[in-house]
CSV table of C-alpha atoms in Angstrom, one decimal:
chain,number,residue,atom,x,y,z
V,1150,MET,CA,3.0,28.5,-13.1
V,1151,LYS,CA,1.5,25.4,-14.7
V,1152,HIS,CA,0.7,22.5,-12.5
V,1153,LEU,CA,1.0,19.2,-14.3
V,1154,LYS,CA,-1.2,16.3,-13.5
V,1155,SER,CA,0.7,13.2,-12.2
V,1156,ARG,CA,-1.0,10.1,-13.5
V,1157,SER,CA,-1.5,6.9,-11.6
V,1158,GLN,CA,-0.8,5.1,-14.9
V,1159,ASP,CA,2.8,6.4,-14.7
V,1160,LEU,CA,3.2,4.9,-11.2
V,1161,ARG,CA,1.6,1.6,-12.2
V,1162,GLY,CA,3.9,1.5,-15.3
V,1163,LEU,CA,6.9,2.0,-13.1
V,1164,PHE,CA,6.0,-1.0,-10.8
V,1165,GLU,CA,4.6,-3.2,-13.6
V,1166,ASN,CA,7.7,-2.8,-15.8
V,1167,ASN,CA,10.4,-2.7,-13.3
V,1168,ILE,CA,9.4,-4.0,-9.8
V,1169,THR,CA,8.0,-7.5,-9.5
V,1170,ILE,CA,7.3,-9.7,-6.5
V,1171,GLU,CA,10.8,-11.1,-6.8
V,1172,TYR,CA,11.9,-8.1,-4.7
V,1173,VAL,CA,9.7,-9.1,-1.7
V,1174,ALA,CA,9.7,-12.9,-1.9
V,1175,GLU,CA,11.7,-15.0,0.6
V,1176,PRO,CA,13.4,-18.3,-0.4
V,1177,LEU,CA,11.3,-21.3,0.6
V,1178,LYS,CA,13.3,-23.5,2.9
V,1179,ALA,CA,12.8,-27.2,2.2
V,1180,VAL,CA,13.5,-30.6,3.8
V,1181,ALA,CA,13.8,-34.0,2.2
V,1182,ALA,CA,10.7,-36.1,1.9
V,1183,GLU,CA,12.5,-38.8,4.0
V,1184,ALA,CA,13.2,-36.4,6.8
V,1185,GLU,CA,11.8,-37.4,10.2
V,1186,VAL,CA,8.9,-35.4,11.4
V,1187,ALA,CA,10.2,-35.0,15.0
V,1188,GLU,CA,13.5,-33.6,13.8
V,1189,VAL,CA,11.9,-31.2,11.3
V,1190,LEU,CA,9.4,-30.1,13.8
V,1191,GLY,CA,12.1,-29.1,16.3
V,1192,TRP,CA,14.0,-27.3,13.5
V,1193,MET,CA,10.9,-25.4,12.4
V,1194,ARG,CA,10.3,-24.3,16.0
V,1195,SER,CA,13.9,-23.1,16.4
V,1196,GLN,CA,13.7,-21.1,13.2
V,1197,ASP,CA,10.1,-20.0,13.8
V,1198,PHE,CA,8.9,-21.4,10.4
V,1199,ASP,CA,5.2,-22.0,10.0
V,1200,VAL,CA,5.7,-23.9,6.7
V,1201,VAL,CA,8.6,-25.5,4.8
V,1202,GLY,CA,8.8,-27.1,1.4
V,1203,VAL,CA,9.2,-30.9,0.9
V,1204,GLU,CA,11.9,-32.0,-1.6
V,1205,THR,CA,11.7,-35.1,-3.7
V,1206,GLY,CA,15.1,-35.4,-5.4
V,1207,GLU,CA,16.0,-31.8,-6.1
V,1208,THR,CA,12.5,-30.6,-6.7
V,1209,ILE,CA,10.1,-29.1,-4.1
V,1210,THR,CA,6.9,-31.1,-4.6
V,1211,GLY,CA,4.8,-29.9,-1.7
V,1212,TYR,CA,4.9,-28.4,1.7
V,1213,VAL,CA,4.2,-29.2,5.4
V,1214,GLU,CA,2.8,-26.9,8.1
V,1215,ARG,CA,4.2,-26.9,11.6
V,1216,SER,CA,0.6,-27.0,13.0
V,1217,SER,CA,-0.1,-30.2,11.1
V,1218,LEU,CA,3.2,-31.9,12.1
V,1219,MET,CA,2.5,-31.1,15.7
V,1220,GLN,CA,-0.5,-33.4,15.5
V,1221,VAL,CA,1.4,-36.4,14.2
V,1222,LYS,CA,4.8,-35.9,15.7
V,1223,SER,CA,6.4,-39.0,14.0
V,1224,GLY,CA,6.9,-40.5,10.6
V,1225,LYS,CA,8.4,-39.1,7.3
V,1226,CYS,CA,7.6,-35.5,6.1
V,1227,GLY,CA,6.8,-36.8,2.7
V,1228,ASP,CA,3.9,-38.8,4.2
V,1229,TYR,CA,2.2,-35.6,5.3
V,1230,GLN,CA,3.1,-33.1,2.6
V,1231,ARG,CA,0.4,-31.0,0.9
V,1232,VAL,CA,0.4,-30.5,-2.8
V,1233,PHE,CA,0.5,-27.0,-4.0
V,1234,HIS,CA,-2.9,-25.7,-5.1
V,1235,PRO,CA,-3.0,-23.4,-8.1
V,1236,LYS,CA,-4.6,-20.7,-6.0
V,1237,GLU,CA,-1.5,-20.8,-3.8
V,1238,LEU,CA,0.9,-20.2,-6.6
V,1239,ILE,CA,2.1,-16.9,-8.1
V,1240,ALA,CA,4.7,-16.3,-10.9
V,1241,ILE,CA,7.9,-14.6,-9.9
V,1242,SER,CA,7.4,-12.1,-12.8
V,1243,THR,CA,4.1,-10.9,-11.3
V,1244,PRO,CA,4.1,-7.1,-11.0
V,1245,LEU,CA,4.1,-5.8,-7.4
V,1246,MET,CA,1.0,-3.8,-8.2
V,1247,LYS,CA,-1.0,-7.0,-8.7
V,1248,LEU,CA,0.2,-8.7,-5.5
V,1249,LEU,CA,-2.0,-6.9,-3.0
V,1250,PRO,CA,-5.4,-8.1,-4.2
V,1251,VAL,CA,-4.1,-11.7,-4.5
V,1252,LEU,CA,-2.8,-11.6,-0.9
V,1253,GLN,CA,-6.2,-10.3,0.1
V,1254,ARG,CA,-7.7,-13.6,-1.0
V,1255,ASN,CA,-4.8,-15.8,0.1
V,1256,PRO,CA,-2.4,-14.5,2.8
V,1257,ARG,CA,0.3,-17.0,1.9
V,1258,LEU,CA,1.6,-17.6,-1.7
V,1259,PHE,CA,4.3,-19.8,-3.1
V,1260,VAL,CA,6.5,-18.3,-5.8
V,1261,LEU,CA,7.0,-20.1,-9.2
V,1262,ASP,CA,10.2,-19.6,-11.0
V,1263,CYS,CA,10.6,-21.5,-14.3
V,1264,ASN,CA,7.8,-23.9,-13.2
V,1265,GLN,CA,9.6,-24.7,-10.0
V,1266,VAL,CA,8.5,-23.5,-6.5
V,1267,SER,CA,11.4,-21.5,-5.1
V,1268,GLY,CA,9.9,-18.9,-2.7
V,1269,ILE,CA,7.2,-17.8,-0.4
V,1270,ILE,CA,5.3,-14.5,0.2
V,1271,THR,CA,3.2,-13.7,3.2
V,1272,CYS,CA,1.5,-10.5,4.3
V,1273,GLY,CA,4.5,-9.8,6.6
V,1274,ASP,CA,6.5,-9.2,3.4
V,1275,LEU,CA,4.4,-6.2,2.7
V,1276,GLN,CA,6.5,-4.3,5.3
V,1277,LYS,CA,9.5,-4.4,2.9
V,1278,ALA,CA,10.8,-1.3,1.1
V,1279,PRO,CA,9.4,-2.0,-2.4
V,1280,VAL,CA,5.8,-2.2,-1.1
V,1281,ARG,CA,6.4,0.9,1.1
V,1282,MET,CA,7.6,2.7,-2.0
V,1283,LEU,CA,4.5,1.7,-3.9
V,1284,LEU,CA,2.1,2.8,-1.1
V,1285,PHE,CA,3.9,6.0,-0.6
V,1286,GLY,CA,3.7,6.7,-4.3
V,1287,LEU,CA,0.0,6.1,-4.3
V,1288,VAL,CA,-0.7,8.4,-1.3
V,1289,THR,CA,1.6,11.1,-2.6
V,1290,LEU,CA,-0.1,11.1,-6.0
V,1291,LEU,CA,-3.5,11.2,-4.2
V,1292,GLU,CA,-2.4,14.3,-2.2
V,1293,MET,CA,-1.1,16.0,-5.3
V,1294,ASN,CA,-4.4,15.5,-7.0
V,1295,LEU,CA,-6.3,16.8,-4.0
V,1296,LEU,CA,-4.2,20.0,-4.4
V,1297,ARG,CA,-5.0,20.1,-8.1
V,1298,LEU,CA,-8.7,20.0,-7.4
V,1299,VAL,CA,-8.4,22.8,-4.8
V,1300,ARG,CA,-6.8,24.9,-7.4
V,1301,LEU,CA,-9.5,24.0,-9.9
V,1302,TYR,CA,-12.5,24.6,-7.6
V,1303,TYR,CA,-11.2,27.6,-5.6
V,1304,PRO,CA,-10.0,30.2,-8.1
V,1305,GLN,CA,-8.3,33.4,-7.1
V,1306,ASP,CA,-7.4,32.2,-3.6
V,1307,SER,CA,-11.1,31.8,-2.6
V,1308,TRP,CA,-10.1,28.7,-0.6
V,1309,GLN,CA,-8.8,31.1,2.1
V,1310,ASN,CA,-12.4,31.9,3.0
V,1311,PHE,CA,-13.2,28.3,3.8
V,1312,LEU,CA,-10.1,27.2,5.8
V,1313,LYS,CA,-10.1,27.5,9.5
V,1314,PRO,CA,-8.1,30.6,10.7
V,1315,GLU,CA,-5.5,28.5,12.6
V,1316,ARG,CA,-4.9,26.3,9.6
V,1317,LEU,CA,-4.5,29.3,7.3
V,1318,GLU,CA,-2.1,30.8,9.7
V,1319,ALA,CA,-0.1,27.6,9.8
V,1320,ALA,CA,0.2,27.6,6.0
V,1321,ARG,CA,1.3,31.3,6.0
V,1322,ARG,CA,3.9,30.6,8.7
V,1323,LEU,CA,5.5,27.9,6.5
V,1324,TRP,CA,5.2,30.1,3.4
V,1325,LYS,CA,7.0,32.9,5.2
V,1326,GLU,CA,9.8,30.7,6.4
V,1327,SER,CA,10.3,29.5,2.8
V,1328,GLN,CA,10.3,33.2,1.6
V,1329,GLU,CA,13.1,33.9,4.0
V,1330,ARG,CA,15.1,31.1,2.4
V,1331,ASN,CA,14.1,32.3,-1.1
V,1332,GLU,CA,12.3,29.0,-1.7
V,1333,ALA,CA,8.6,30.1,-1.6
V,1334,THR,CA,6.3,29.3,-4.4
V,1335,ASP,CA,2.6,29.6,-3.8
V,1336,LEU,CA,0.8,29.7,-0.5
V,1337,LEU,CA,-1.4,26.8,-1.6
V,1338,ASP,CA,1.7,24.6,-1.7
V,1339,TYR,CA,2.0,24.9,2.1
V,1340,LEU,CA,-1.3,23.4,2.9
V,1341,GLN,CA,-1.2,20.1,4.8
V,1342,PHE,CA,-3.0,16.9,3.8
V,1343,CYS,CA,-5.8,17.7,6.2
V,1344,ASP,CA,-6.4,21.1,4.7
V,1345,LYS,CA,-6.7,19.8,1.2
V,1346,ARG,CA,-9.0,17.1,2.4
V,1347,GLU,CA,-11.3,19.6,4.1
V,1348,LEU,CA,-11.4,21.9,1.0
V,1349,VAL,CA,-12.2,19.0,-1.4
V,1350,LEU,CA,-14.9,17.6,0.8
V,1351,HIS,CA,-16.5,21.0,1.2
V,1352,GLN,CA,-17.5,20.8,-2.5
V,1353,PRO,CA,-20.7,18.8,-3.1
V,1354,GLU,CA,-19.9,18.5,-6.8
V,1355,LEU,CA,-16.6,16.9,-6.0
V,1356,LEU,CA,-18.1,14.5,-3.5
V,1357,GLU,CA,-20.4,13.2,-6.3
V,1358,GLN,CA,-17.6,13.1,-9.0
V,1359,LEU,CA,-15.3,11.2,-6.6
V,1360,GLU,CA,-18.1,8.8,-5.7
V,1361,LEU,CA,-17.7,9.5,-2.0
V,1362,LYS,CA,-20.9,8.5,-0.3
V,1363,SER,CA,-20.9,11.5,2.1
V,1364,LYS,CA,-18.6,14.1,3.5
V,1365,ARG,CA,-18.3,12.0,6.7
V,1366,SER,CA,-17.3,8.8,4.9
V,1367,GLY,CA,-14.9,10.7,2.7
V,1368,GLU,CA,-13.3,12.3,5.7
V,1369,ARG,CA,-12.9,8.9,7.3
V,1370,PHE,CA,-11.3,7.4,4.2
V,1371,LEU,CA,-8.9,10.3,3.6
V,1372,LYS,CA,-7.9,10.3,7.2
V,1373,SER,CA,-7.0,6.6,6.9
V,1374,ALA,CA,-4.9,7.5,3.8
V,1375,GLU,CA,-3.2,10.3,5.8
V,1376,GLN,CA,-2.4,8.0,8.7
V,1377,LEU,CA,-0.9,5.5,6.3
V,1378,ARG,CA,1.2,8.2,4.8
V,1379,ASN,CA,2.5,9.2,8.3
V,1380,ARG,CA,3.3,5.6,9.1
V,1381,LEU,CA,5.2,5.2,5.9
V,1382,ALA,CA,7.1,8.5,6.4
V,1383,HIS,CA,8.2,7.5,9.9
V,1384,ALA,CA,9.1,3.9,9.0
V,1385,GLN,CA,6.4,2.5,11.4
V,1386,SER,CA,4.5,-0.8,11.1
V,1387,LEU,CA,2.0,-0.5,8.2
V,1388,VAL,CA,-0.7,-2.3,10.2
V,1389,SER,CA,-0.4,-0.4,13.5
V,1390,GLY,CA,-4.0,-0.3,14.8
V,1391,SER,CA,-5.4,-2.1,11.8
V,1392,SER,CA,-5.0,-5.4,9.9
V,1393,TRP,CA,-3.4,-6.6,6.6
V,1394,SER,CA,-6.9,-6.9,5.1
V,1395,ASP,CA,-7.7,-3.3,6.0
V,1396,LEU,CA,-4.4,-2.1,4.5
V,1397,ILE,CA,-4.9,-3.9,1.2
V,1398,SER,CA,-8.5,-2.6,1.0
V,1399,LEU,CA,-7.2,0.9,1.7
V,1400,ALA,CA,-4.6,0.7,-1.0
V,1401,GLU,CA,-7.1,-0.5,-3.6
V,1402,ALA,CA,-9.5,2.3,-2.6
V,1403,MET,CA,-6.8,4.9,-2.9
V,1404,GLU,CA,-5.9,3.8,-6.4
V,1405,LYS,CA,-9.6,3.9,-7.5
V,1406,LEU,CA,-10.0,7.4,-6.0
V,1407,LEU,CA,-6.8,8.5,-7.6
V,1408,ILE,CA,-8.1,7.5,-11.0
V,1409,ARG,CA,-11.4,9.3,-10.4
V,1410,CYS,CA,-9.4,12.4,-9.4
V,1411,GLU,CA,-7.5,12.4,-12.6
V,1412,GLU,CA,-10.7,12.2,-14.7
V,1413,ILE,CA,-11.8,15.6,-13.4
V,1414,GLU,CA,-10.6,18.4,-15.7
């Protein structure tokens, strides 16, 4: 049975060609420049908006923040609007793959559509389905490549000598259940993420090729990837017990490790 390599380039191609930030952006609510601060502030509180656009005519020309309006409390919104800084703007056609590092630098972005600001993206939008699909794709490809490396570095089932007895028994139990359903393929296919991690990290040559600083740091990193996979699988918050910055850093690190995995023949 031939096991084909799944390439991260294919995943990136899917998201770069078909899924853009349009699928996670929210419309930017806006108020007229002549609107009274007191009224807008009350409305923002009731809607739980931290920022709204400011319209001059039919064009959003800037924005105001609730925290800033709370300090002045009176006057016209146009008097206190902030002009969009280029670093705060992102094109609606931007691939979803490229959103994460940009949000790492600026946790709030305004979306440009035909040179007009029309939407907003914050880190909270990373909880949406398209981003979850992207992250699940990354961690799944990573796990598939870990299995490929196990096959490569442990010929003729030699991996069984290095796995803990209880982990080997767990794989055999799943394998036997599949045999009874006429679904079984290879015992290796029934290893869990933690098993593949342990086997890969046991090989000093792989640690070096994957540019993992040590077995301990590699274990810490891959455990984080596994925990993310579990949160995705169970539709839990992506930042449970961590932060958006940590999540984005983890996603970038997974993609880099995936590329290094694929370079090993």
